[in-house]
Short mmCIF file of C-alpha atoms and ligand atoms in Angstrom, two decimals:
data_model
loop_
_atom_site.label_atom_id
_atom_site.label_comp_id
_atom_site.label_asym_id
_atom_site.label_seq_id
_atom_site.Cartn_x
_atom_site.Cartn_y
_atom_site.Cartn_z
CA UNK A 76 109.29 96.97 89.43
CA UNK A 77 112.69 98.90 88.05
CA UNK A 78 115.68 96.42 87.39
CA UNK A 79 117.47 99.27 89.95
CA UNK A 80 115.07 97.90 92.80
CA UNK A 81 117.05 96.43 95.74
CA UNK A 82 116.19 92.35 95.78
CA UNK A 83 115.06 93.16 99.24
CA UNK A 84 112.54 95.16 98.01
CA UNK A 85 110.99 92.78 95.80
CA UNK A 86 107.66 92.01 97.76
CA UNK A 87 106.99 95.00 99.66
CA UNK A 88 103.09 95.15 101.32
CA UNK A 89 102.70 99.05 101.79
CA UNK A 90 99.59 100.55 103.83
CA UNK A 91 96.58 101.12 101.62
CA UNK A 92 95.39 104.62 100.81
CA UNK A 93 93.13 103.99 98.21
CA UNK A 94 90.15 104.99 100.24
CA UNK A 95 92.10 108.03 101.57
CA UNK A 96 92.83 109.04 97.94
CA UNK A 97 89.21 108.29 96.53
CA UNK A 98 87.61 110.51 99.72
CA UNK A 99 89.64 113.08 98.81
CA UNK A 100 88.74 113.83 95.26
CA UNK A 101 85.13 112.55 95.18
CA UNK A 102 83.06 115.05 96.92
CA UNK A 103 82.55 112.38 100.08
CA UNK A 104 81.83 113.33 103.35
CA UNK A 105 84.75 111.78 104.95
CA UNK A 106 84.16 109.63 108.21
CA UNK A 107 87.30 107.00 107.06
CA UNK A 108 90.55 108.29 108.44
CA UNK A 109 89.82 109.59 111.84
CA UNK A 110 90.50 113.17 111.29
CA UNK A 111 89.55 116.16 113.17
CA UNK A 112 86.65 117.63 111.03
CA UNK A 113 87.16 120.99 112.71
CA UNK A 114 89.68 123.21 110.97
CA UNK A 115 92.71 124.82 112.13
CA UNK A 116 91.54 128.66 113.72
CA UNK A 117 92.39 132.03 111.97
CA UNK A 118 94.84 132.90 114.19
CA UNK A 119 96.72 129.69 114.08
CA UNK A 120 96.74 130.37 110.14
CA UNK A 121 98.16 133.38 110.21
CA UNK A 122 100.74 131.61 112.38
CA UNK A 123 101.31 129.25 109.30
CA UNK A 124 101.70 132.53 106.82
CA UNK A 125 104.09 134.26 108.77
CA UNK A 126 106.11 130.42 108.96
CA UNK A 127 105.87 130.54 105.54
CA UNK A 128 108.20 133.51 104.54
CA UNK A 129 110.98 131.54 106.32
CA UNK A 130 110.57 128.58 104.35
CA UNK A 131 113.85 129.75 102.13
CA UNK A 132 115.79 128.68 106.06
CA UNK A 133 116.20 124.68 106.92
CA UNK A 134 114.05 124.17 110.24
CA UNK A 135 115.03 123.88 113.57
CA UNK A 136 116.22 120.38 113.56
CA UNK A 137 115.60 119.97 117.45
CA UNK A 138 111.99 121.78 117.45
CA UNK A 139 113.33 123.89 120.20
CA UNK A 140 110.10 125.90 121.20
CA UNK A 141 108.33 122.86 120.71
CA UNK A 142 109.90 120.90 122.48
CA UNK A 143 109.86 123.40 125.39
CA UNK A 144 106.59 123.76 125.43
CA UNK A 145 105.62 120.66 125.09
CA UNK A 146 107.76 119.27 128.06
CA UNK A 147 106.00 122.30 130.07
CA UNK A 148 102.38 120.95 129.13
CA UNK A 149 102.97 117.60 129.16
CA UNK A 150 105.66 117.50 132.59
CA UNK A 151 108.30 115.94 131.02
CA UNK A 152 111.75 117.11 130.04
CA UNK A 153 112.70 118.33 127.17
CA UNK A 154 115.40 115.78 126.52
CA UNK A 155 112.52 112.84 126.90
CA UNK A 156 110.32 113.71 123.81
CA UNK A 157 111.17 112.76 120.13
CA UNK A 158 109.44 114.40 117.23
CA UNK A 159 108.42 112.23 114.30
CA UNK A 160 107.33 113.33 110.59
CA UNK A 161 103.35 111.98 112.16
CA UNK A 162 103.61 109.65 114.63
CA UNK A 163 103.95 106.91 111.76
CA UNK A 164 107.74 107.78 111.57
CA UNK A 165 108.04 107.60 115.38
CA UNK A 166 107.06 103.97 115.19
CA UNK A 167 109.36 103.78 111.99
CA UNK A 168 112.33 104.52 114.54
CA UNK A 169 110.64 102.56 116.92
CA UNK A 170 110.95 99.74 114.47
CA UNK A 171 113.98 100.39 113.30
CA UNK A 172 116.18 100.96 116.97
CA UNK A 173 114.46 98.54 118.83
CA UNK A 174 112.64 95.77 117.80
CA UNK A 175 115.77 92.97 117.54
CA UNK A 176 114.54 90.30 119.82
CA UNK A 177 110.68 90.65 117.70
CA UNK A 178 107.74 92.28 118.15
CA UNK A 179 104.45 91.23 119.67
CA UNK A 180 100.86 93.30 119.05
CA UNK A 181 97.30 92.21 119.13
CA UNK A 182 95.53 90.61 116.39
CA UNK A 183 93.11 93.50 115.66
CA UNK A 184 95.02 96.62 116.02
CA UNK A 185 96.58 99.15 114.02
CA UNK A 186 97.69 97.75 110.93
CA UNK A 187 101.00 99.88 110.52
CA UNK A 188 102.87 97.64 112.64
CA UNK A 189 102.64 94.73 110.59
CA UNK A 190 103.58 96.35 107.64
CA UNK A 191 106.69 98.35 109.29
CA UNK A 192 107.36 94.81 111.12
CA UNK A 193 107.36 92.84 107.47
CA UNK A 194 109.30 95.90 106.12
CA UNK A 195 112.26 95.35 108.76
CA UNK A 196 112.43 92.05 108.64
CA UNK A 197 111.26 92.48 112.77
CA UNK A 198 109.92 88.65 113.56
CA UNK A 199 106.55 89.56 114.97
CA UNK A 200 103.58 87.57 116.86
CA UNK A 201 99.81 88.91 116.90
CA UNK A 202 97.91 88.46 120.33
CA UNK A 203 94.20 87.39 119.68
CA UNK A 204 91.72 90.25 121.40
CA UNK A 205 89.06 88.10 123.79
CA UNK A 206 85.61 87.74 122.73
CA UNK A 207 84.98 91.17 123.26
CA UNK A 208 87.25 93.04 121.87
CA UNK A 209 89.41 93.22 124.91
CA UNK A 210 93.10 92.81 125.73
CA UNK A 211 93.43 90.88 128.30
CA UNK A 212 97.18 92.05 130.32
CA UNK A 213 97.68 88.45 131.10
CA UNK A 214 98.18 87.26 127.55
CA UNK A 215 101.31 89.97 127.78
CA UNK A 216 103.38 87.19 128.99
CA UNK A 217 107.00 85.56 128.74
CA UNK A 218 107.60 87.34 125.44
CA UNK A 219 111.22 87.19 126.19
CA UNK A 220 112.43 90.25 125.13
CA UNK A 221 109.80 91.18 122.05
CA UNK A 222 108.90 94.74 122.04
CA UNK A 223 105.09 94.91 122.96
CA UNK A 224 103.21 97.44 121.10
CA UNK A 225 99.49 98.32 122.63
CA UNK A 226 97.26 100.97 120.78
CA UNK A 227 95.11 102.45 123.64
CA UNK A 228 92.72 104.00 123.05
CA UNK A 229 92.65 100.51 120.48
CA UNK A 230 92.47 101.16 116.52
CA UNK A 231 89.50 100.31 114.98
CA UNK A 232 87.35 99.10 118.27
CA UNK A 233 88.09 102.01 120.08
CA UNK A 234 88.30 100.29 123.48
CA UNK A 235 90.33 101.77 126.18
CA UNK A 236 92.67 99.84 128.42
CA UNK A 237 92.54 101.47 132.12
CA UNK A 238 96.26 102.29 133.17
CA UNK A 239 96.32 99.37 135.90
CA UNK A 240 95.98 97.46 133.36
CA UNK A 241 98.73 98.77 131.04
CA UNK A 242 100.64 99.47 134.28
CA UNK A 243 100.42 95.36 134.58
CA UNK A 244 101.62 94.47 130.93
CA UNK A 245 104.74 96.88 131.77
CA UNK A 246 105.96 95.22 135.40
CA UNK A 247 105.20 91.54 133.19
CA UNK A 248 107.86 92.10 131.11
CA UNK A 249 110.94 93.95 132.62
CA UNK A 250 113.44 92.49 130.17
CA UNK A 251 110.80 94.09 126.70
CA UNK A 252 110.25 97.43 125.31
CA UNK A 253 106.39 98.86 125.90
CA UNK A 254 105.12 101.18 123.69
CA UNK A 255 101.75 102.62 123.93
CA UNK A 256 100.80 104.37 121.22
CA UNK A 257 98.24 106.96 122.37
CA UNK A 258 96.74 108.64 118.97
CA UNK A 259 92.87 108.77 120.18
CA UNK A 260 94.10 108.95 123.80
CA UNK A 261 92.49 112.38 124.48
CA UNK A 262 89.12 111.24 123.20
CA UNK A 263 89.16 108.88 126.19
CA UNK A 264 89.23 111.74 128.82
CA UNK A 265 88.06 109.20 131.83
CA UNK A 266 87.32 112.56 134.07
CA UNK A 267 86.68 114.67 131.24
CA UNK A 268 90.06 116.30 130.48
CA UNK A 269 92.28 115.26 127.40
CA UNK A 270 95.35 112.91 127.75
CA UNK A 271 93.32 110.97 131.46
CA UNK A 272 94.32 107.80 132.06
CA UNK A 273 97.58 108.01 129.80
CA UNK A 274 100.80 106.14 130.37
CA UNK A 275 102.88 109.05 130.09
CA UNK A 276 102.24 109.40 133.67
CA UNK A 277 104.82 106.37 134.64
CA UNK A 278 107.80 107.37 131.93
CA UNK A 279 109.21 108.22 134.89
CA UNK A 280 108.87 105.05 136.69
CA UNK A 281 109.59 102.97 134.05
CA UNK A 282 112.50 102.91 131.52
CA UNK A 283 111.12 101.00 129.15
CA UNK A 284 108.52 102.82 128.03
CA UNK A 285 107.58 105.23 125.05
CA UNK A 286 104.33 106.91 124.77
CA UNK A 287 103.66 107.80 121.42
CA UNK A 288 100.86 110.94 120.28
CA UNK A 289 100.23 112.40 117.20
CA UNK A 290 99.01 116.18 116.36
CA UNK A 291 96.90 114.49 113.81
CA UNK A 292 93.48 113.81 115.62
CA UNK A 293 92.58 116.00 119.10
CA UNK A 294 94.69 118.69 117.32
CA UNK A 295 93.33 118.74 113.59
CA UNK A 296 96.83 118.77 112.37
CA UNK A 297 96.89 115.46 110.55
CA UNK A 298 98.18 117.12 107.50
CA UNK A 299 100.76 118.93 109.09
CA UNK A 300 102.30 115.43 109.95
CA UNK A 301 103.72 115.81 113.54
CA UNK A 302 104.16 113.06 115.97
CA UNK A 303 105.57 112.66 119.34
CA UNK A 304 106.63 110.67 122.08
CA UNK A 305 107.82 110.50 125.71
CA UNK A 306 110.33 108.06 127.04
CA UNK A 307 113.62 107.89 129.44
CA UNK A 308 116.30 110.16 128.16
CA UNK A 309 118.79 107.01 127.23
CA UNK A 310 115.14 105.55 124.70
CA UNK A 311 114.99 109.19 123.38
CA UNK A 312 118.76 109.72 123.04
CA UNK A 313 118.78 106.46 120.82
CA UNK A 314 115.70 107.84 118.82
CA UNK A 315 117.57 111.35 118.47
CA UNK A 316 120.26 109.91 117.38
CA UNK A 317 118.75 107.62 114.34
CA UNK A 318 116.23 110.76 113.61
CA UNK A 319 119.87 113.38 112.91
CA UNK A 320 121.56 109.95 111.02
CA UNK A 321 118.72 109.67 108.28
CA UNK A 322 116.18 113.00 108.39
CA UNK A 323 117.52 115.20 110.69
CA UNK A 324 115.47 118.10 109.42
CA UNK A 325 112.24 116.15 110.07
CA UNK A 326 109.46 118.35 110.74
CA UNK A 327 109.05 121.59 108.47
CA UNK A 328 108.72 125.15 109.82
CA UNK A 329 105.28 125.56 108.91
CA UNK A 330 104.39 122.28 111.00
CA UNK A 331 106.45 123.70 113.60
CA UNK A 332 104.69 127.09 114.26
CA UNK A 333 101.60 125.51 113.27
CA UNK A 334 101.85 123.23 116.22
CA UNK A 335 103.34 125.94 118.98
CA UNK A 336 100.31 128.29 117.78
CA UNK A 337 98.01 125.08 118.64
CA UNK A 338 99.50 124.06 122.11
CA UNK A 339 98.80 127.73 122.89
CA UNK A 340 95.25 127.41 122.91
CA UNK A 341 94.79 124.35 124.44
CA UNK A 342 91.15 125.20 125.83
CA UNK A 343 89.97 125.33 121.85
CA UNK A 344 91.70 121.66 121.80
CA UNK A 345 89.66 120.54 125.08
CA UNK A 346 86.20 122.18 123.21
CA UNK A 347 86.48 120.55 119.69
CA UNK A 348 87.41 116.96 122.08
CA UNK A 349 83.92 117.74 123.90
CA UNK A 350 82.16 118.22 121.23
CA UNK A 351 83.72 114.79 119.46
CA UNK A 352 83.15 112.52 122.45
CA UNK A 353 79.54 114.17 122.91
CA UNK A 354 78.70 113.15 119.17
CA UNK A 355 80.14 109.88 119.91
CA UNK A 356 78.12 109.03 122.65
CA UNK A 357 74.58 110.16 120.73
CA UNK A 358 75.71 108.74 117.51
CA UNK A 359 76.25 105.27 118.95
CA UNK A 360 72.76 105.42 120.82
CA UNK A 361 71.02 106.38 117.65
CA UNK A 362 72.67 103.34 115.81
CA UNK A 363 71.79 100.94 118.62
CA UNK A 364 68.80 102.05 118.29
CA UNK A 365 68.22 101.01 114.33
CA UNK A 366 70.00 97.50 115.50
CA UNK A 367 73.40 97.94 115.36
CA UNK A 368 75.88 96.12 117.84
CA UNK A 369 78.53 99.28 118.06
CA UNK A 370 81.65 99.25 120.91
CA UNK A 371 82.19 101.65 123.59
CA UNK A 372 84.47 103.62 122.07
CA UNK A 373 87.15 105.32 123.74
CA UNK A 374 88.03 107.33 120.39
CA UNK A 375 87.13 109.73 117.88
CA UNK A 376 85.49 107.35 115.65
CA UNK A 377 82.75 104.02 115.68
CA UNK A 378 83.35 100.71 115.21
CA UNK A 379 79.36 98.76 114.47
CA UNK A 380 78.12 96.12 112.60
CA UNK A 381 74.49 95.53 111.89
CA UNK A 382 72.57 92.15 112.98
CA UNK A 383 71.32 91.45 109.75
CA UNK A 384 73.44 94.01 107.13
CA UNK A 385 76.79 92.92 105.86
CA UNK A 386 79.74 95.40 106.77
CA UNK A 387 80.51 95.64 102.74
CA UNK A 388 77.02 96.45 102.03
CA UNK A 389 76.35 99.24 104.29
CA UNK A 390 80.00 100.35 103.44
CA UNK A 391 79.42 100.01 99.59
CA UNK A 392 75.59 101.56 100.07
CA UNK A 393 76.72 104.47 101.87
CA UNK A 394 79.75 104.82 99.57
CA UNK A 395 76.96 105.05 96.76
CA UNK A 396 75.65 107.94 98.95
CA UNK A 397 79.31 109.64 99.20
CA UNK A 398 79.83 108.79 102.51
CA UNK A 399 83.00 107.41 102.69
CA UNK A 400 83.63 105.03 105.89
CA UNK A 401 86.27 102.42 107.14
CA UNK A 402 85.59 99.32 105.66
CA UNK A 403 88.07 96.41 106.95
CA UNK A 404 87.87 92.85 104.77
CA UNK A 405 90.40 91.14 106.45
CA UNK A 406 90.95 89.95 109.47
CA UNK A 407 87.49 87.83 108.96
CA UNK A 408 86.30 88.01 112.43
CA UNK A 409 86.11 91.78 111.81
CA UNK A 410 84.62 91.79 108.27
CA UNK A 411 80.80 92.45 109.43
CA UNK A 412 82.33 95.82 111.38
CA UNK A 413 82.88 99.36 109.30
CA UNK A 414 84.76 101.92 111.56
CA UNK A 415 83.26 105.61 111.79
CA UNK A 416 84.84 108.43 112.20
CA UNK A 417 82.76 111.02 114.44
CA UNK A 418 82.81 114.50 111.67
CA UNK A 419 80.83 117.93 112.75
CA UNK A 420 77.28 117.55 113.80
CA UNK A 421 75.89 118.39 110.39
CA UNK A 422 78.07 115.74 108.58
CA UNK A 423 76.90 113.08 111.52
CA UNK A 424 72.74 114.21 110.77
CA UNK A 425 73.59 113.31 107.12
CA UNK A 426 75.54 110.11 108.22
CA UNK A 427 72.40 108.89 110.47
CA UNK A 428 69.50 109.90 107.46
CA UNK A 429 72.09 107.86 104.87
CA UNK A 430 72.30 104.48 107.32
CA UNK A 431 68.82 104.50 108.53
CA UNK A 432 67.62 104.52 104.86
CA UNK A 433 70.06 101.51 103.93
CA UNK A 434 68.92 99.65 106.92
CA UNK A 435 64.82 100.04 105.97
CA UNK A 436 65.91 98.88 102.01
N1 PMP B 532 98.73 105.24 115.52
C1 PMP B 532 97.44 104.93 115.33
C2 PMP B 532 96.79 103.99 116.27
C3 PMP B 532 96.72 105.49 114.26
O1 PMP B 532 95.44 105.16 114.06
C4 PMP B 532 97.37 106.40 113.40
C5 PMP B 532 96.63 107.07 112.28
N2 PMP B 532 96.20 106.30 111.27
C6 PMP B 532 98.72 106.67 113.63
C7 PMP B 532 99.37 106.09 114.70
C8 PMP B 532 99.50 107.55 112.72
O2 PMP B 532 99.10 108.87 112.76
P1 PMP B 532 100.00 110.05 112.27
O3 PMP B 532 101.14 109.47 111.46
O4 PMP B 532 99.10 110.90 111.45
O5 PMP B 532 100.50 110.74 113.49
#
């Protein structure tokens, strides 16, 4: 720590990317940060080329084609979306506009929201999942003004909550903010079709709502770092307005045509999401199968532990076999479980080979 450092930045707890960093230089097959493993398409590249010789111009601050076409897809207006740097700086507004009266999230969720609750001094609670897994709507109760975050699909059990149920958390608490933050939400596709099942079918019902997506799973774009959400035009204005105070030029061109280029082609999207939820599905029968206790996941990614393996040891073994997975040591009731992300069908052969041979050791 600097002498310059701000006293109230003297204990700061930022999000680990050590495995992130260690995947990426190592030569691992990565199945730890719930990527897309399928690349971007040619002509979305080229898209990205031709972005590039305008890079010497500042981007459109407002994502104006974006933003148009996204309120087209999606059936919202333009004035209700916001567009974050990934959806992590959504939530970081989220955070930062909203969360006065304190926060309340489960106890096994996406870690983010602790840290950005620590790092704005938001007062937060944790809501214990039930004994499988589950949140249960009526432990969303008399939280007296406390923003209520809910990942759905969940991060790391990949468990979806059905929109009755989400729909019940929302008309529990009139007087708190709800945000649903829907990264994995089109690998949960209840009919088949990406984005089923989502809450950004009541934004307009409700006005206190936000919907959050990211570009950064369904749509491979997760280095790009573009994020989302829907809300009420007053919730977005507010958003808009602390977005132009302190980055106003948010998302890059590049990101930007990258993006438009994607939403064009949104029956590639709906084929690499097909493909995902189909490996899914076999992936978590072959593990049950070599005694593995794994959820029904919602998501683009696993979440197992083995009846008689410890979580670090298949983690460490398959580590050993540069296979990099989502480890979690903490919280304890969780420690036994790795998290999996689903990669192409080639990666998921050598995945299966790797933890069959660590379970016959
Ligand atoms: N929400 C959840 C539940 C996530 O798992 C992630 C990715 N780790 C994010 C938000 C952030 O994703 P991004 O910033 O890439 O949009």
């Amino acid at each position: 720590m600097s002498r310059f450092l701000h006293s109230k930045f003297n204990s700061l707890d930022p999000y680990d990317t050590s495995g992130e960093l260690e995947s990426m230089n190592g030569g691992y097959i990565r199945l730890n940060t719930n990527e897309s493993p399928f690349q971007l398409s040619e002509k979305v590249m080229d898209c990205a080329k031709k972005a590039a010789g305008t890079l010497n111009f500042y981007s459109d601050p407002d994502c104006t084609k974006l933003r148009e076409k996204l309120s087209d897809l999606m059936n919202v207006k333009p004035s209700e979306i916001v567009f974050g740097n990934g959806s992590d700086e959504i939530l970081n507004f989220i955070f930062m506009a909203f969360c006065e009266h304190g926060a309340a999230f489960p106890d096994i969720t996406y870690s983010f929201y602790k840290i950005l609750a620590k790092f704005h001094g938001v007062d937060f609670v944790t809501v214990p999942l039930d004994e499988n897994f589950r949140i249960n709507p009526d432990d969303y109760k008399n939280f007296n003004g406390r923003t209520i975050i809910i990942t759905n699909p969940n991060a790391p059990t990949g468990i979806f909550l059905e929109l009755k149920d989400v729909e019940e958390i929302i008309n529990q608490n009139p007087d708190s903010l709800i945000i649903i933050d829907e990264a994995y939400i089109d690998f949960a596709c209840l009919s088949g079709r990406q984005g089923d099942g989502s809450a950004k079918n009541l934004i307009h019902k409700y006005k206190n709502l936000i919907v959050v997506r990211t570009f950064s799973k369904s749509r491979s774009m997760a280095g790009a770092r573009l994020g989302w959400c829907m809300t009420c035009e007053d919730i977005a204005r507010d958003m808009n307005n602390i977005k132009n105070t302190i980055t106003p030029y948010n998302i890059n061109a590049m990101t930007q045509a990258v993006a438009l280029a994607v939403l064009e082609d949104e029956e590639g999207t709906q084929k690499n999401i097909d493909i995902i939820k189909k490996i899914r599905d076999d992936t978590k029968n072959n593990l049950r199968e070599i005694g593995f206790e794994v959820l029904d996941s919602s998501a683009n990614f696993l979440f197992a532990r083995h009846e008689k393996i410890s979580g670090e040891k298949i983690f460490e073994e398959l580590k050993r076999k540069k296979i990099m997975i989502r480890h979690f040591s903490r919280p304890e009731r969780i420690t036994n479980f790795n998290r999996i992300t689903i990669g192409t069908p080639e990666q998921m052969k050598i995945f299966l080979e790797a933890i069959e041979g660590v379970v016959r050791q």
